[in-house]
Coordinates of C-alpha atoms (C1' of nucleotides) in Angstrom, one line a residue:
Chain A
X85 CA 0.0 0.0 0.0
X86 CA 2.8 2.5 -1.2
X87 CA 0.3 5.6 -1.5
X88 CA -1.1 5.2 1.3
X89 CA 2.3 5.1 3.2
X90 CA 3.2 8.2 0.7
X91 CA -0.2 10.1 1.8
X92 CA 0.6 9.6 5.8
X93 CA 4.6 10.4 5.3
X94 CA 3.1 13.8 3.7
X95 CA 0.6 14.3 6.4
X96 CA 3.8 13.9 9.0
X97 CA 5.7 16.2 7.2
X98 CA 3.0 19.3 7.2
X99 CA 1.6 18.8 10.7
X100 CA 4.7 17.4 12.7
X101 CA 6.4 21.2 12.3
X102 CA 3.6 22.9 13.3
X103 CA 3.0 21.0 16.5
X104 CA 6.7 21.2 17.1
X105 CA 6.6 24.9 16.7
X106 CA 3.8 24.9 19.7
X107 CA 5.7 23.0 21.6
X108 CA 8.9 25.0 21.2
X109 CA 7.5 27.9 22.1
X110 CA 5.7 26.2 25.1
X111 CA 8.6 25.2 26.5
X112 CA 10.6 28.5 26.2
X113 CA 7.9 30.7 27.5
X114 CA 8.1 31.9 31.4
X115 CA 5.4 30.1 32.2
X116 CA 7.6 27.2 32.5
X117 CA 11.6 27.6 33.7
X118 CA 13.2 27.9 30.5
X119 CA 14.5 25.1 29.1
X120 CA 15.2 24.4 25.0
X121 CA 13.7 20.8 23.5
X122 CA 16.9 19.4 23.8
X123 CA 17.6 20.4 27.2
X124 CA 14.5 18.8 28.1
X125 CA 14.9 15.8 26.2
X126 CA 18.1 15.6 28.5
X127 CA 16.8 15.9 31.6
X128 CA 13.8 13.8 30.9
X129 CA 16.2 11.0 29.5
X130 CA 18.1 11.2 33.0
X131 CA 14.8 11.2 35.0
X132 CA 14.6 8.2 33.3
X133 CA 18.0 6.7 33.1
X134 CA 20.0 7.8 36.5
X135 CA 23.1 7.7 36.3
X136 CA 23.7 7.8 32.7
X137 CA 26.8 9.0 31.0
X138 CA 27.4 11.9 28.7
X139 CA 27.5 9.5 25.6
X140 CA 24.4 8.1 26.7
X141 CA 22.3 11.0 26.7
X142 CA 24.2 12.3 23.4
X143 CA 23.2 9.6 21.7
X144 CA 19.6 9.7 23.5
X145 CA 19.1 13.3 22.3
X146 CA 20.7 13.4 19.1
X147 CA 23.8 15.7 19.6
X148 CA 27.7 15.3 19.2
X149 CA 29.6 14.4 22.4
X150 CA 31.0 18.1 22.2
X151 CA 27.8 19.7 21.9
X152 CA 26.4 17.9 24.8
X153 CA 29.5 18.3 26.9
X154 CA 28.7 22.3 26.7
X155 CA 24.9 21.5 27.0
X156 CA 25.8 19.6 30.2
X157 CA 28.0 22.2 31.5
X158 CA 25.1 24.4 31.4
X159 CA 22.8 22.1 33.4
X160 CA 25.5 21.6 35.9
X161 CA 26.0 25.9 36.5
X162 CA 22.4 26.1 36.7
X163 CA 22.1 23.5 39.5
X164 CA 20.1 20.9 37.6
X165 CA 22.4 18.3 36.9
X166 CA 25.2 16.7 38.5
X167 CA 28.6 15.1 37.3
X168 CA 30.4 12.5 38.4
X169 CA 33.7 11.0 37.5
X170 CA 32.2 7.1 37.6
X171 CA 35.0 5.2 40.1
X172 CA 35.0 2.3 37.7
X173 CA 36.4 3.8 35.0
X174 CA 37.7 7.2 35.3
X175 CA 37.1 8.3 32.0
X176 CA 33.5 8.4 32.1
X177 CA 31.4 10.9 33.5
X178 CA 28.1 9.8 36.0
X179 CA 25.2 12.1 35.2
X180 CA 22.2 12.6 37.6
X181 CA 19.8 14.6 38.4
X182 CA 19.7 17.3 41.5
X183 CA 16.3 17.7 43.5
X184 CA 16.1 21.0 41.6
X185 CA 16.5 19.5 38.2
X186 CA 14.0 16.8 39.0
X187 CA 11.6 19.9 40.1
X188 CA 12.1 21.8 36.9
X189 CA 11.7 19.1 34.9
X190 CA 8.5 18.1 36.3
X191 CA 7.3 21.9 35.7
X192 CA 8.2 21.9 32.1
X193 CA 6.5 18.6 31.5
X194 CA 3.4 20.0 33.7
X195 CA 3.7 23.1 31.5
X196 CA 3.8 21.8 28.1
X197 CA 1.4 19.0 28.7
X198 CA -1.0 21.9 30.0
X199 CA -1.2 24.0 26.7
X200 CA -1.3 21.2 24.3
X201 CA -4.2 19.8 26.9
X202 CA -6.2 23.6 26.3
X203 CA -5.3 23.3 22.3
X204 CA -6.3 19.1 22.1
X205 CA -9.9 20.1 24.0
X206 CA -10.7 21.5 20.9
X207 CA -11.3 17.9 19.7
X208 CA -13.4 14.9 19.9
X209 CA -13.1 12.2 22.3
X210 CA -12.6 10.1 19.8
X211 CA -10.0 12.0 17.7
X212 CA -7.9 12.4 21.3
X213 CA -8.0 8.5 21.3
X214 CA -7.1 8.5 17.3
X215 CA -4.1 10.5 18.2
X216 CA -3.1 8.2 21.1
X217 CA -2.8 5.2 19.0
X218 CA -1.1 7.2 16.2
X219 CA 1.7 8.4 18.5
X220 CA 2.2 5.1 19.7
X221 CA 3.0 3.7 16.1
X222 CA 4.9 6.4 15.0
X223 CA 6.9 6.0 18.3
X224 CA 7.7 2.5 17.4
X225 CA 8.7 3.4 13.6
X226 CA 11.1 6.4 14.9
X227 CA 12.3 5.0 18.3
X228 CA 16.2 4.7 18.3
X229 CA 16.5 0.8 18.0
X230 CA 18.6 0.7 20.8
X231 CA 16.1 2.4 23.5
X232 CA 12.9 1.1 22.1
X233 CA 13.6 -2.1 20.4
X234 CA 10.1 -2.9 18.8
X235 CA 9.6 -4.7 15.4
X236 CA 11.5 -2.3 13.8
X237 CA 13.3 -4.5 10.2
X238 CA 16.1 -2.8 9.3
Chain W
X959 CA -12.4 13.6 29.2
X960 CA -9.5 15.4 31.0
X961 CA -7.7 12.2 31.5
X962 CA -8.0 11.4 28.3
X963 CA -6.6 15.1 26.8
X964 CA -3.9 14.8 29.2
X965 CA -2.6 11.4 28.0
X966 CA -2.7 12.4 24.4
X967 CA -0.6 15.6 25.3
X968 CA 1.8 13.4 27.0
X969 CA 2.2 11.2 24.3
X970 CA 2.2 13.9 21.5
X971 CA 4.7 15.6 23.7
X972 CA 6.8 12.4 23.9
X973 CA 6.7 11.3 20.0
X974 CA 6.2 14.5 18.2
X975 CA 10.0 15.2 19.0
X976 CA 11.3 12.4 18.2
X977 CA 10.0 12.5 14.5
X978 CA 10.6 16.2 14.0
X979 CA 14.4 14.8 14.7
X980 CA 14.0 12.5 11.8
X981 CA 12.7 15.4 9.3
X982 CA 15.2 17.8 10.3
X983 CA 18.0 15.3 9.6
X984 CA 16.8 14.0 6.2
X985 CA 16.0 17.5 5.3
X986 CA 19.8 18.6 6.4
X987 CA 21.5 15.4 4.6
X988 CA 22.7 15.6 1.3
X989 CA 20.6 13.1 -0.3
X990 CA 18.3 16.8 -0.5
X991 CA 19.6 19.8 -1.1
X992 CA 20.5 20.8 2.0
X993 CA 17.6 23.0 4.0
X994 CA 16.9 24.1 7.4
X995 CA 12.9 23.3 8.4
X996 CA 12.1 27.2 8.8
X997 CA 13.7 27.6 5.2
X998 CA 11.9 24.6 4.0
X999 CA 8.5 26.2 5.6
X1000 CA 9.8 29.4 3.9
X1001 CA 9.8 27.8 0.6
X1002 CA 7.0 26.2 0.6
X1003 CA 4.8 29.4 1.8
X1004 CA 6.0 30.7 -0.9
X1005 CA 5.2 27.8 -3.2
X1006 CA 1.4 28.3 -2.3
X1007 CA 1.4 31.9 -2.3
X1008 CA 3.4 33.7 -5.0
X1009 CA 4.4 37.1 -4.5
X1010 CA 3.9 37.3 -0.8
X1011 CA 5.6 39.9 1.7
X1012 CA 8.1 39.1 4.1
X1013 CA 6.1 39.9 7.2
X1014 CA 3.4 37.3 5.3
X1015 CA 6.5 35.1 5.3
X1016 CA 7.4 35.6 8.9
X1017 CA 4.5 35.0 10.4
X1018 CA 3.8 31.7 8.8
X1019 CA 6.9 30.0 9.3
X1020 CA 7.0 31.7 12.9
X1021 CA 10.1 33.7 12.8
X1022 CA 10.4 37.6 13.2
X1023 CA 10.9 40.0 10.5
X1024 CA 14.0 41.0 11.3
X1025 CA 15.3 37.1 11.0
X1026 CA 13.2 36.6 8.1
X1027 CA 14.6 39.5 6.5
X1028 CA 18.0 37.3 6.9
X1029 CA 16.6 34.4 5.7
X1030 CA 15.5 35.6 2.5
X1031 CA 19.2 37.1 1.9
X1032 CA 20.1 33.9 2.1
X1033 CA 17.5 32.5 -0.3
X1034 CA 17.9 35.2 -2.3
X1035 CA 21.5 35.0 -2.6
X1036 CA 21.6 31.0 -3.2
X1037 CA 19.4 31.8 -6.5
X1038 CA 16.0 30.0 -4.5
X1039 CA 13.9 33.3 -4.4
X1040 CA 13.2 36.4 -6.1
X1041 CA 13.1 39.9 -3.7
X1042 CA 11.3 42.8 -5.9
X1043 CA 9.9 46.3 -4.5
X1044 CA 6.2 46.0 -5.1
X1045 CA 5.5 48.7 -7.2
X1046 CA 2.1 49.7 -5.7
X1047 CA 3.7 49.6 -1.8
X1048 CA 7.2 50.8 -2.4
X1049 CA 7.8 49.8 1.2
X1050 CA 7.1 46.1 0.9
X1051 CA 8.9 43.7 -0.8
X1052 CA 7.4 40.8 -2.7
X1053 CA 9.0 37.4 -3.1
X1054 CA 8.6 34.4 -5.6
X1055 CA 10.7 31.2 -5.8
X1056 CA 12.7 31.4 -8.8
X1057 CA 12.9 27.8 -11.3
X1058 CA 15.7 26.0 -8.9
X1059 CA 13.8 26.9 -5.9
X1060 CA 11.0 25.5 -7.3
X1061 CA 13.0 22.3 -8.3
X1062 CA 14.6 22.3 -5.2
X1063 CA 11.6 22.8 -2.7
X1064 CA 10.6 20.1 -5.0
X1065 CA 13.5 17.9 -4.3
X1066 CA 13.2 18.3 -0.5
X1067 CA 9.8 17.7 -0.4
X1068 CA 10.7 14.1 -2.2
X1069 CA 13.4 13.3 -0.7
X1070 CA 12.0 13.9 3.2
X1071 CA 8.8 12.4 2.1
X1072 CA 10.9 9.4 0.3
X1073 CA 12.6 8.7 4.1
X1074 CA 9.5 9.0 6.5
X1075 CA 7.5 6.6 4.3
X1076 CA 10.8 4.1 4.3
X1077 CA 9.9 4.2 8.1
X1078 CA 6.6 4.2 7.9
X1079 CA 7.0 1.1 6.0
X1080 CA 7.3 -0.7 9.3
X1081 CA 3.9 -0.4 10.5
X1082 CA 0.7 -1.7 9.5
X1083 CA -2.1 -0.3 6.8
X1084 CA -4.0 0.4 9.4
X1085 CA -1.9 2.2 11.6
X1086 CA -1.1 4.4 8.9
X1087 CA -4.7 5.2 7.9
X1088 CA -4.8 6.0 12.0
X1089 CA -1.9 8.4 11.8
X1090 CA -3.6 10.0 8.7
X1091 CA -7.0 10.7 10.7
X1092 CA -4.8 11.9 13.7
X1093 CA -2.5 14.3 11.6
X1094 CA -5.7 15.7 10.2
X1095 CA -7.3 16.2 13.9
X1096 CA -3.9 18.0 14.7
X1097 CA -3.6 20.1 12.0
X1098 CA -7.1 21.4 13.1
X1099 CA -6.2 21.8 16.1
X1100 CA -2.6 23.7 15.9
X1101 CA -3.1 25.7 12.5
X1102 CA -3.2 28.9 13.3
X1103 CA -6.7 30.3 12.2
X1104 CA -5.3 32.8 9.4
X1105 CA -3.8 29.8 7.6
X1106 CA -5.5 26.6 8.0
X1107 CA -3.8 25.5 4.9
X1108 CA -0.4 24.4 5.6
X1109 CA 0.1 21.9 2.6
X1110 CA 2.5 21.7 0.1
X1111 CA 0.9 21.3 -3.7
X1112 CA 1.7 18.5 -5.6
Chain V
dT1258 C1' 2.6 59.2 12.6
dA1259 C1' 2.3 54.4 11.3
dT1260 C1' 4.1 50.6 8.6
dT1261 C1' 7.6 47.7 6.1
dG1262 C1' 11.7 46.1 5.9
dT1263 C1' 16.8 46.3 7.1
dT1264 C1' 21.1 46.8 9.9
dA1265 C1' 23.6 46.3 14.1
dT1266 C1' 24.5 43.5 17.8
dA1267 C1' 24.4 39.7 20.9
dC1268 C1' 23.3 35.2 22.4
dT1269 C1' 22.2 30.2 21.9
dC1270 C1' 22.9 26.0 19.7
dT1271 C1' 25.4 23.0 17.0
dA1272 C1' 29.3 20.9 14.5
dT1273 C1' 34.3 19.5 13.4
dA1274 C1' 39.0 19.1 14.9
dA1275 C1' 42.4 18.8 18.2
dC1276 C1' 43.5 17.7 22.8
dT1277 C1' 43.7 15.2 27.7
dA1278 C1' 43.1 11.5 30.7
dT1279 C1' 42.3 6.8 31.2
dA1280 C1' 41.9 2.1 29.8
Chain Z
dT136 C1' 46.0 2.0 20.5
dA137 C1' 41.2 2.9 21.6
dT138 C1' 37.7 5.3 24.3
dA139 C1' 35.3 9.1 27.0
dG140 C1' 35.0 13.5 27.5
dT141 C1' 36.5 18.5 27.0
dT142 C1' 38.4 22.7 24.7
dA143 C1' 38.9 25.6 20.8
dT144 C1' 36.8 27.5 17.0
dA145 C1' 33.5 28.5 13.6
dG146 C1' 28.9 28.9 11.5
dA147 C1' 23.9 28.9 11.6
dG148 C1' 19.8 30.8 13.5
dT149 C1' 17.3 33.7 16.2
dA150 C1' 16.0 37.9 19.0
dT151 C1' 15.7 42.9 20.4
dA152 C1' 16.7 47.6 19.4
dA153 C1' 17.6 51.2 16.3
dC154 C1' 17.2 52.9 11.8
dA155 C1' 15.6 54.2 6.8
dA156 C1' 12.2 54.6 3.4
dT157 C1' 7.5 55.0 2.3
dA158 C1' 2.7 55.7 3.1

DNA sequence: TATTGTTATACTCTATAACTATA
DNA sequence: TATAGTTATAGAGTATAACAATA
């Protein structure tokens, strides 16, 4: 069914931005601490993943070791992160998450989940659940194969 | 429903990142000429409505005028769009894609739409007719009322 | 005076290359 | 030699403020 699979790809690629661009700007507002998408994606990976090193979450998130390294050293001024050398090998770092990073995570999350809540009301019941099960397959055709390792085939 | 909004926000919130970081790297590869998202957006605004302003422009893709402004240098300068006086305004500007950036929107288009459905692959009919109905319920919900139409032409 | 767009400036985010410390 | 992370550097991309031209 190649057009159909053509028809939804084009349907991802209009609507995806636009919901990204909501989310963005969610997430950067002062309603919420300001954090970036990546940023979040970090903390919510450690919330997640304690302990974690930097290549972890790199990978996680999508960035070069370098880039996260500075991203991290951000965290770590701001008092949401800490770093560890790990004791079993020296070269890696041990990343968690302070009491205050758990607390601004949790309020981003809150935040953004609150405005796309106001914006989704506009809909159905039924096209809520529609979206449910449709960001639960696209989550298993884009999950990283090594976090979520569904039935992705090569 | 309340429940039932929040868990789709959560979930939107969860996967919608995780494909935008699939578009954003096919569209930046070099099996496309290479494009930002915003310039992409740009493009394709501008595909759909010839001869628009730049503050039509900026407020579709989301950006402000001044970085708009910059963008379009860009464009204008890698031989994708057209900036002309408008000779009944002499303040505003009026853009149109020139032949390449026609055939190069064209190629981006084809070559991100080419890469999702290779993922997409990986899921059932169904679930793809799902994500079709729930695209559509988001677009409704996240357009912003002056442009409802966010499509590309083909 | 109000509107449209540009310039000046600064900051964030990201990458590549080169380096340090450890294994 | 290979790996984990950092530093140095450079280039997009974006914003706010100030400006110029036109209405």
């Amino acid at each position: 069914m190649q057009t159909m699979a053509d028809e939804c790809a084009c349907e991802v690629l209009e609507v995806v931005p636009l919901v990204m661009r909501a989310i963005r700007s969610e997430m950067r507002s002062h309603r919420t601490p300001e954090l970036s998408v990546p940023q979040f994606r970090a903390l919510a990976f450690l919330g997640r993943h304690e302990g974690a090193s930097l290549s972890d979450v790199a990978e996680h998130v999508g960035l070069t070791p370098p880039s996260m390294s500075k991203m991290v050293e951000g965290l770590v001024v701001r008092d949401l992160v800490v770093r560890q050398v790990s004791p079993s090998d020296r070269r890696r770092v041990t990343l968690t998450l302070t009491a205050r990073g758990k607390s601004i995570l949790e309020s981003a999350h809150q935040g953004t989940v609150a405005h796309l809540t106001e914006k989704l009301a506009a809909l159905s019941p039924e096209e809520r659940a529609t979206i449910v099960q449709a960001m639960q397959a696209l989550r298993r055709a884009f999950a990283s194969a090594k976090e979520a390792n569904t039935g992705i085939v090569r």
